[in-house]
Amino acid sequence: MSNDGMLIGTIKNIIVDLNTGQVADLLVKPDETFKTDGYRTDGDKMLVPFEAVKDIKDYVVVDRYLLKR
């Protein structure tokens, strides 16, 4: 979910930098209502940079501005 309340999609996997052990990206299957134009994609999945994550509770909240980087 974005920080302005928009449903982005469902996390399907994570991408980890094996050299540092840090999470690099979340691999997300976009919701049908979310337009992925201008975002990084890999096939039918969207790459969400972990630096865009602002909060993790019941939902993972991401900053949509940072999501486009």
PDB file of N, CA and C in Angstrom, residues 1-60:
ATOM      1  N   MET A   1       0.849  -1.173   0.000  1.00  0.00           N
ATOM      2  CA  MET A   1       0.000   0.000   0.000  1.00  0.00           C
ATOM      3  C   MET A   1       0.897   1.239   0.000  1.00  0.00           C
ATOM      4  N   SER A   2       0.464   2.269  -0.709  1.00  0.00           N
ATOM      5  CA  SER A   2       1.238   3.500  -0.733  1.00  0.00           C
ATOM      6  C   SER A   2       0.903   4.354   0.489  1.00  0.00           C
ATOM      7  N   ASN A   3       1.760   5.327   0.757  1.00  0.00           N
ATOM      8  CA  ASN A   3       1.549   6.190   1.919  1.00  0.00           C
ATOM      9  C   ASN A   3       0.331   7.091   1.762  1.00  0.00           C
ATOM     10  N   ASP A   4      -0.263   7.145   0.565  1.00  0.00           N
ATOM     11  CA  ASP A   4      -1.502   7.914   0.391  1.00  0.00           C
ATOM     12  C   ASP A   4      -2.719   6.993   0.294  1.00  0.00           C
ATOM     13  N   GLY A   5      -2.566   5.712   0.682  1.00  0.00           N
ATOM     14  CA  GLY A   5      -3.690   4.793   0.796  1.00  0.00           C
ATOM     15  C   GLY A   5      -4.032   3.982  -0.437  1.00  0.00           C
ATOM     16  N   MET A   6      -3.228   4.059  -1.490  1.00  0.00           N
ATOM     17  CA  MET A   6      -3.519   3.313  -2.717  1.00  0.00           C
ATOM     18  C   MET A   6      -2.965   1.893  -2.603  1.00  0.00           C
ATOM     19  N   LEU A   7      -3.787   0.915  -2.944  1.00  0.00           N
ATOM     20  CA  LEU A   7      -3.347  -0.472  -2.951  1.00  0.00           C
ATOM     21  C   LEU A   7      -2.449  -0.695  -4.158  1.00  0.00           C
ATOM     22  N   ILE A   8      -1.233  -1.150  -3.913  1.00  0.00           N
ATOM     23  CA  ILE A   8      -0.261  -1.353  -4.986  1.00  0.00           C
ATOM     24  C   ILE A   8      -0.287  -2.795  -5.474  1.00  0.00           C
ATOM     25  N   GLY A   9      -0.258  -3.752  -4.556  1.00  0.00           N
ATOM     26  CA  GLY A   9      -0.265  -5.146  -4.967  1.00  0.00           C
ATOM     27  C   GLY A   9       0.133  -6.073  -3.840  1.00  0.00           C
ATOM     28  N   THR A  10       0.551  -7.279  -4.213  1.00  0.00           N
ATOM     29  CA  THR A  10       0.896  -8.327  -3.264  1.00  0.00           C
ATOM     30  C   THR A  10       2.362  -8.713  -3.416  1.00  0.00           C
ATOM     31  N   ILE A  11       3.086  -8.760  -2.311  1.00  0.00           N
ATOM     32  CA  ILE A  11       4.497  -9.163  -2.342  1.00  0.00           C
ATOM     33  C   ILE A  11       4.572 -10.644  -2.699  1.00  0.00           C
ATOM     34  N   LYS A  12       5.376 -10.946  -3.707  1.00  0.00           N
ATOM     35  CA  LYS A  12       5.567 -12.328  -4.142  1.00  0.00           C
ATOM     36  C   LYS A  12       6.938 -12.863  -3.754  1.00  0.00           C
ATOM     37  N   ASN A  13       7.933 -11.966  -3.625  1.00  0.00           N
ATOM     38  CA  ASN A  13       9.281 -12.398  -3.288  1.00  0.00           C
ATOM     39  C   ASN A  13      10.096 -11.180  -2.892  1.00  0.00           C
ATOM     40  N   ILE A  14      11.295 -11.414  -2.398  1.00  0.00           N
ATOM     41  CA  ILE A  14      12.222 -10.322  -2.101  1.00  0.00           C
ATOM     42  C   ILE A  14      13.523 -10.587  -2.837  1.00  0.00           C
ATOM     43  N   ILE A  15      14.243  -9.514  -3.137  1.00  0.00           N
ATOM     44  CA  ILE A  15      15.538  -9.625  -3.794  1.00  0.00           C
ATOM     45  C   ILE A  15      16.579  -9.109  -2.811  1.00  0.00           C
ATOM     46  N   VAL A  16      17.560  -9.948  -2.516  1.00  0.00           N
ATOM     47  CA  VAL A  16      18.582  -9.637  -1.523  1.00  0.00           C
ATOM     48  C   VAL A  16      19.935  -9.523  -2.213  1.00  0.00           C
ATOM     49  N   ASP A  17      20.710  -8.511  -1.817  1.00  0.00           N
ATOM     50  CA  ASP A  17      22.086  -8.380  -2.283  1.00  0.00           C
ATOM     51  C   ASP A  17      22.905  -9.412  -1.510  1.00  0.00           C
ATOM     52  N   LEU A  18      23.396 -10.432  -2.198  1.00  0.00           N
ATOM     53  CA  LEU A  18      24.102 -11.518  -1.523  1.00  0.00           C
ATOM     54  C   LEU A  18      25.442 -11.088  -0.939  1.00  0.00           C
ATOM     55  N   ASN A  19      25.997 -10.000  -1.444  1.00  0.00           N
ATOM     56  CA  ASN A  19      27.272  -9.512  -0.905  1.00  0.00           C
ATOM     57  C   ASN A  19      27.090  -8.810   0.437  1.00  0.00           C
ATOM     58  N   THR A  20      26.000  -8.055   0.579  1.00  0.00           N
ATOM     59  CA  THR A  20      25.783  -7.291   1.807  1.00  0.00           C
ATOM     60  C   THR A  20      24.737  -7.905   2.725  1.00  0.00           C
ATOM     61  N   GLY A  21      23.872  -8.765   2.168  1.00  0.00           N
ATOM     62  CA  GLY A  21      22.799  -9.352   2.959  1.00  0.00           C
ATOM     63  C   GLY A  21      21.600  -8.432   3.129  1.00  0.00           C
ATOM     64  N   GLN A  22      21.623  -7.277   2.488  1.00  0.00           N
ATOM     65  CA  GLN A  22      20.530  -6.319   2.609  1.00  0.00           C
ATOM     66  C   GLN A  22      19.458  -6.567   1.549  1.00  0.00           C
ATOM     67  N   VAL A  23      18.201  -6.309   1.945  1.00  0.00           N
ATOM     68  CA  VAL A  23      17.091  -6.413   0.998  1.00  0.00           C
ATOM     69  C   VAL A  23      17.220  -5.264   0.001  1.00  0.00           C
ATOM     70  N   ALA A  24      17.216  -5.581  -1.275  1.00  0.00           N
ATOM     71  CA  ALA A  24      17.351  -4.559  -2.319  1.00  0.00           C
ATOM     72  C   ALA A  24      15.984  -4.142  -2.850  1.00  0.00           C
ATOM     73  N   ASP A  25      15.133  -5.124  -3.172  1.00  0.00           N
ATOM     74  CA  ASP A  25      13.832  -4.839  -3.769  1.00  0.00           C
ATOM     75  C   ASP A  25      12.794  -5.838  -3.263  1.00  0.00           C
ATOM     76  N   LEU A  26      11.535  -5.418  -3.342  1.00  0.00           N
ATOM     77  CA  LEU A  26      10.402  -6.306  -3.142  1.00  0.00           C
ATOM     78  C   LEU A  26       9.840  -6.597  -4.521  1.00  0.00           C
ATOM     79  N   LEU A  27       9.522  -7.842  -4.799  1.00  0.00           N
ATOM     80  CA  LEU A  27       8.921  -8.226  -6.069  1.00  0.00           C
ATOM     81  C   LEU A  27       7.416  -8.318  -5.837  1.00  0.00           C
ATOM     82  N   VAL A  28       6.658  -7.444  -6.499  1.00  0.00           N
ATOM     83  CA  VAL A  28       5.230  -7.269  -6.215  1.00  0.00           C
ATOM     84  C   VAL A  28       4.397  -7.571  -7.451  1.00  0.00           C
ATOM     85  N   LYS A  29       3.351  -8.357  -7.260  1.00  0.00           N
ATOM     86  CA  LYS A  29       2.348  -8.537  -8.319  1.00  0.00           C
ATOM     87  C   LYS A  29       1.374  -7.375  -8.179  1.00  0.00           C
ATOM     88  N   PRO A  30       1.356  -6.452  -9.141  1.00  0.00           N
ATOM     89  CA  PRO A  30       0.513  -5.262  -9.013  1.00  0.00           C
ATOM     90  C   PRO A  30      -0.975  -5.592  -8.962  1.00  0.00           C
ATOM     91  N   ASP A  31      -1.712  -4.823  -8.177  1.00  0.00           N
ATOM     92  CA  ASP A  31      -3.166  -4.922  -8.148  1.00  0.00           C
ATOM     93  C   ASP A  31      -3.696  -4.531  -9.527  1.00  0.00           C
ATOM     94  N   GLU A  32      -4.837  -5.094  -9.909  1.00  0.00           N
ATOM     95  CA  GLU A  32      -5.428  -4.804 -11.221  1.00  0.00           C
ATOM     96  C   GLU A  32      -5.690  -3.320 -11.435  1.00  0.00           C
ATOM     97  N   THR A  33      -5.926  -2.578 -10.349  1.00  0.00           N
ATOM     98  CA  THR A  33      -6.253  -1.156 -10.462  1.00  0.00           C
ATOM     99  C   THR A  33      -5.020  -0.259 -10.470  1.00  0.00           C
ATOM    100  N   PHE A  34      -3.840  -0.818 -10.213  1.00  0.00           N
ATOM    101  CA  PHE A  34      -2.622  -0.008 -10.135  1.00  0.00           C
ATOM    102  C   PHE A  34      -1.933   0.045 -11.487  1.00  0.00           C
ATOM    103  N   LYS A  35      -1.712   1.246 -11.982  1.00  0.00           N
ATOM    104  CA  LYS A  35      -1.031   1.450 -13.272  1.00  0.00           C
ATOM    105  C   LYS A  35       0.475   1.420 -13.056  1.00  0.00           C
ATOM    106  N   THR A  36       1.183   0.544 -13.744  1.00  0.00           N
ATOM    107  CA  THR A  36       2.624   0.385 -13.536  1.00  0.00           C
ATOM    108  C   THR A  36       3.476   1.236 -14.474  1.00  0.00           C
ATOM    109  N   ASP A  37       2.857   2.072 -15.301  1.00  0.00           N
ATOM    110  CA  ASP A  37       3.618   2.943 -16.206  1.00  0.00           C
ATOM    111  C   ASP A  37       4.573   3.814 -15.398  1.00  0.00           C
ATOM    112  N   GLY A  38       5.845   3.831 -15.792  1.00  0.00           N
ATOM    113  CA  GLY A  38       6.841   4.655 -15.128  1.00  0.00           C
ATOM    114  C   GLY A  38       7.516   3.976 -13.947  1.00  0.00           C
ATOM    115  N   TYR A  39       7.099   2.750 -13.636  1.00  0.00           N
ATOM    116  CA  TYR A  39       7.707   2.000 -12.539  1.00  0.00           C
ATOM    117  C   TYR A  39       8.581   0.895 -13.108  1.00  0.00           C
ATOM    118  N   ARG A  40       9.564   0.433 -12.332  1.00  0.00           N
ATOM    119  CA  ARG A  40      10.421  -0.667 -12.766  1.00  0.00           C
ATOM    120  C   ARG A  40       9.632  -1.970 -12.712  1.00  0.00           C
ATOM    121  N   THR A  41       9.677  -2.715 -13.794  1.00  0.00           N
ATOM    122  CA  THR A  41       8.957  -3.988 -13.844  1.00  0.00           C
ATOM    123  C   THR A  41       9.886  -5.093 -14.338  1.00  0.00           C
ATOM    124  N   ASP A  42       9.501  -6.312 -14.016  1.00  0.00           N
ATOM    125  CA  ASP A  42      10.197  -7.502 -14.491  1.00  0.00           C
ATOM    126  C   ASP A  42       9.109  -8.485 -14.890  1.00  0.00           C
ATOM    127  N   GLY A  43       8.774  -8.509 -16.184  1.00  0.00           N
ATOM    128  CA  GLY A  43       7.648  -9.308 -16.644  1.00  0.00           C
ATOM    129  C   GLY A  43       6.353  -8.726 -16.106  1.00  0.00           C
ATOM    130  N   ASP A  44       5.574  -9.557 -15.409  1.00  0.00           N
ATOM    131  CA  ASP A  44       4.302  -9.077 -14.860  1.00  0.00           C
ATOM    132  C   ASP A  44       4.431  -8.629 -13.406  1.00  0.00           C
ATOM    133  N   LYS A  45       5.664  -8.553 -12.892  1.00  0.00           N
ATOM    134  CA  LYS A  45       5.903  -8.128 -11.508  1.00  0.00           C
ATOM    135  C   LYS A  45       6.540  -6.734 -11.495  1.00  0.00           C
ATOM    136  N   MET A  46       6.374  -6.039 -10.400  1.00  0.00           N
ATOM    137  CA  MET A  46       6.939  -4.704 -10.221  1.00  0.00           C
ATOM    138  C   MET A  46       8.044  -4.774  -9.174  1.00  0.00           C
ATOM    139  N   LEU A  47       9.140  -4.078  -9.413  1.00  0.00           N
ATOM    140  CA  LEU A  47      10.242  -4.027  -8.464  1.00  0.00           C
ATOM    141  C   LEU A  47      10.081  -2.790  -7.585  1.00  0.00           C
ATOM    142  N   VAL A  48       9.943  -3.009  -6.286  1.00  0.00           N
ATOM    143  CA  VAL A  48       9.788  -1.918  -5.327  1.00  0.00           C
ATOM    144  C   VAL A  48      11.091  -1.802  -4.545  1.00  0.00           C
ATOM    145  N   PRO A  49      11.831  -0.691  -4.698  1.00  0.00           N
ATOM    146  CA  PRO A  49      13.080  -0.553  -3.950  1.00  0.00           C
ATOM    147  C   PRO A  49      12.800  -0.543  -2.443  1.00  0.00           C
ATOM    148  N   PHE A  50      13.604  -1.291  -1.695  1.00  0.00           N
ATOM    149  CA  PHE A  50      13.364  -1.407  -0.263  1.00  0.00           C
ATOM    150  C   PHE A  50      13.485  -0.054   0.432  1.00  0.00           C
ATOM    151  N   GLU A  51      14.258   0.871  -0.132  1.00  0.00           N
ATOM    152  CA  GLU A  51      14.389   2.205   0.470  1.00  0.00           C
ATOM    153  C   GLU A  51      13.067   2.973   0.457  1.00  0.00           C
ATOM    154  N   ALA A  52      12.108   2.543  -0.365  1.00  0.00           N
ATOM    155  CA  ALA A  52      10.800   3.202  -0.416  1.00  0.00           C
ATOM    156  C   ALA A  52       9.875   2.743   0.713  1.00  0.00           C
ATOM    157  N   VAL A  53      10.237   1.645   1.395  1.00  0.00           N
ATOM    158  CA  VAL A  53       9.396   1.119   2.475  1.00  0.00           C
ATOM    159  C   VAL A  53       9.458   2.062   3.677  1.00  0.00           C
ATOM    160  N   LYS A  54       8.283   2.469   4.147  1.00  0.00           N
ATOM    161  CA  LYS A  54       8.190   3.387   5.271  1.00  0.00           C
ATOM    162  C   LYS A  54       7.710   2.722   6.546  1.00  0.00           C
ATOM    163  N   ASP A  55       6.923   1.644   6.433  1.00  0.00           N
ATOM    164  CA  ASP A  55       6.366   0.991   7.611  1.00  0.00           C
ATOM    165  C   ASP A  55       5.973  -0.436   7.233  1.00  0.00           C
ATOM    166  N   ILE A  56       6.118  -1.343   8.185  1.00  0.00           N
ATOM    167  CA  ILE A  56       5.703  -2.728   7.976  1.00  0.00           C
ATOM    168  C   ILE A  56       4.888  -3.149   9.192  1.00  0.00           C
ATOM    169  N   LYS A  57       3.606  -3.376   8.978  1.00  0.00           N
ATOM    170  CA  LYS A  57       2.708  -3.888  10.014  1.00  0.00           C
ATOM    171  C   LYS A  57       1.759  -4.847   9.327  1.00  0.00           C
ATOM    172  N   ASP A  58       0.461  -4.581   9.351  1.00  0.00           N
ATOM    173  CA  ASP A  58      -0.493  -5.401   8.613  1.00  0.00           C
ATOM    174  C   ASP A  58      -0.279  -5.244   7.109  1.00  0.00           C
ATOM    175  N   TYR A  59       0.163  -4.079   6.703  1.00  0.00           N
ATOM    176  CA  TYR A  59       0.496  -3.770   5.302  1.00  0.00           C
ATOM    177  C   TYR A  59       1.923  -3.259   5.257  1.00  0.00           C
ATOM    178  N   VAL A  60       2.556  -3.403   4.103  1.00  0.00           N
ATOM    179  CA  VAL A  60       3.834  -2.747   3.862  1.00  0.00           C
ATOM    180  C   VAL A  60       3.490  -1.414   3.209  1.00  0.00           C
TER     181      VAL A  60
END
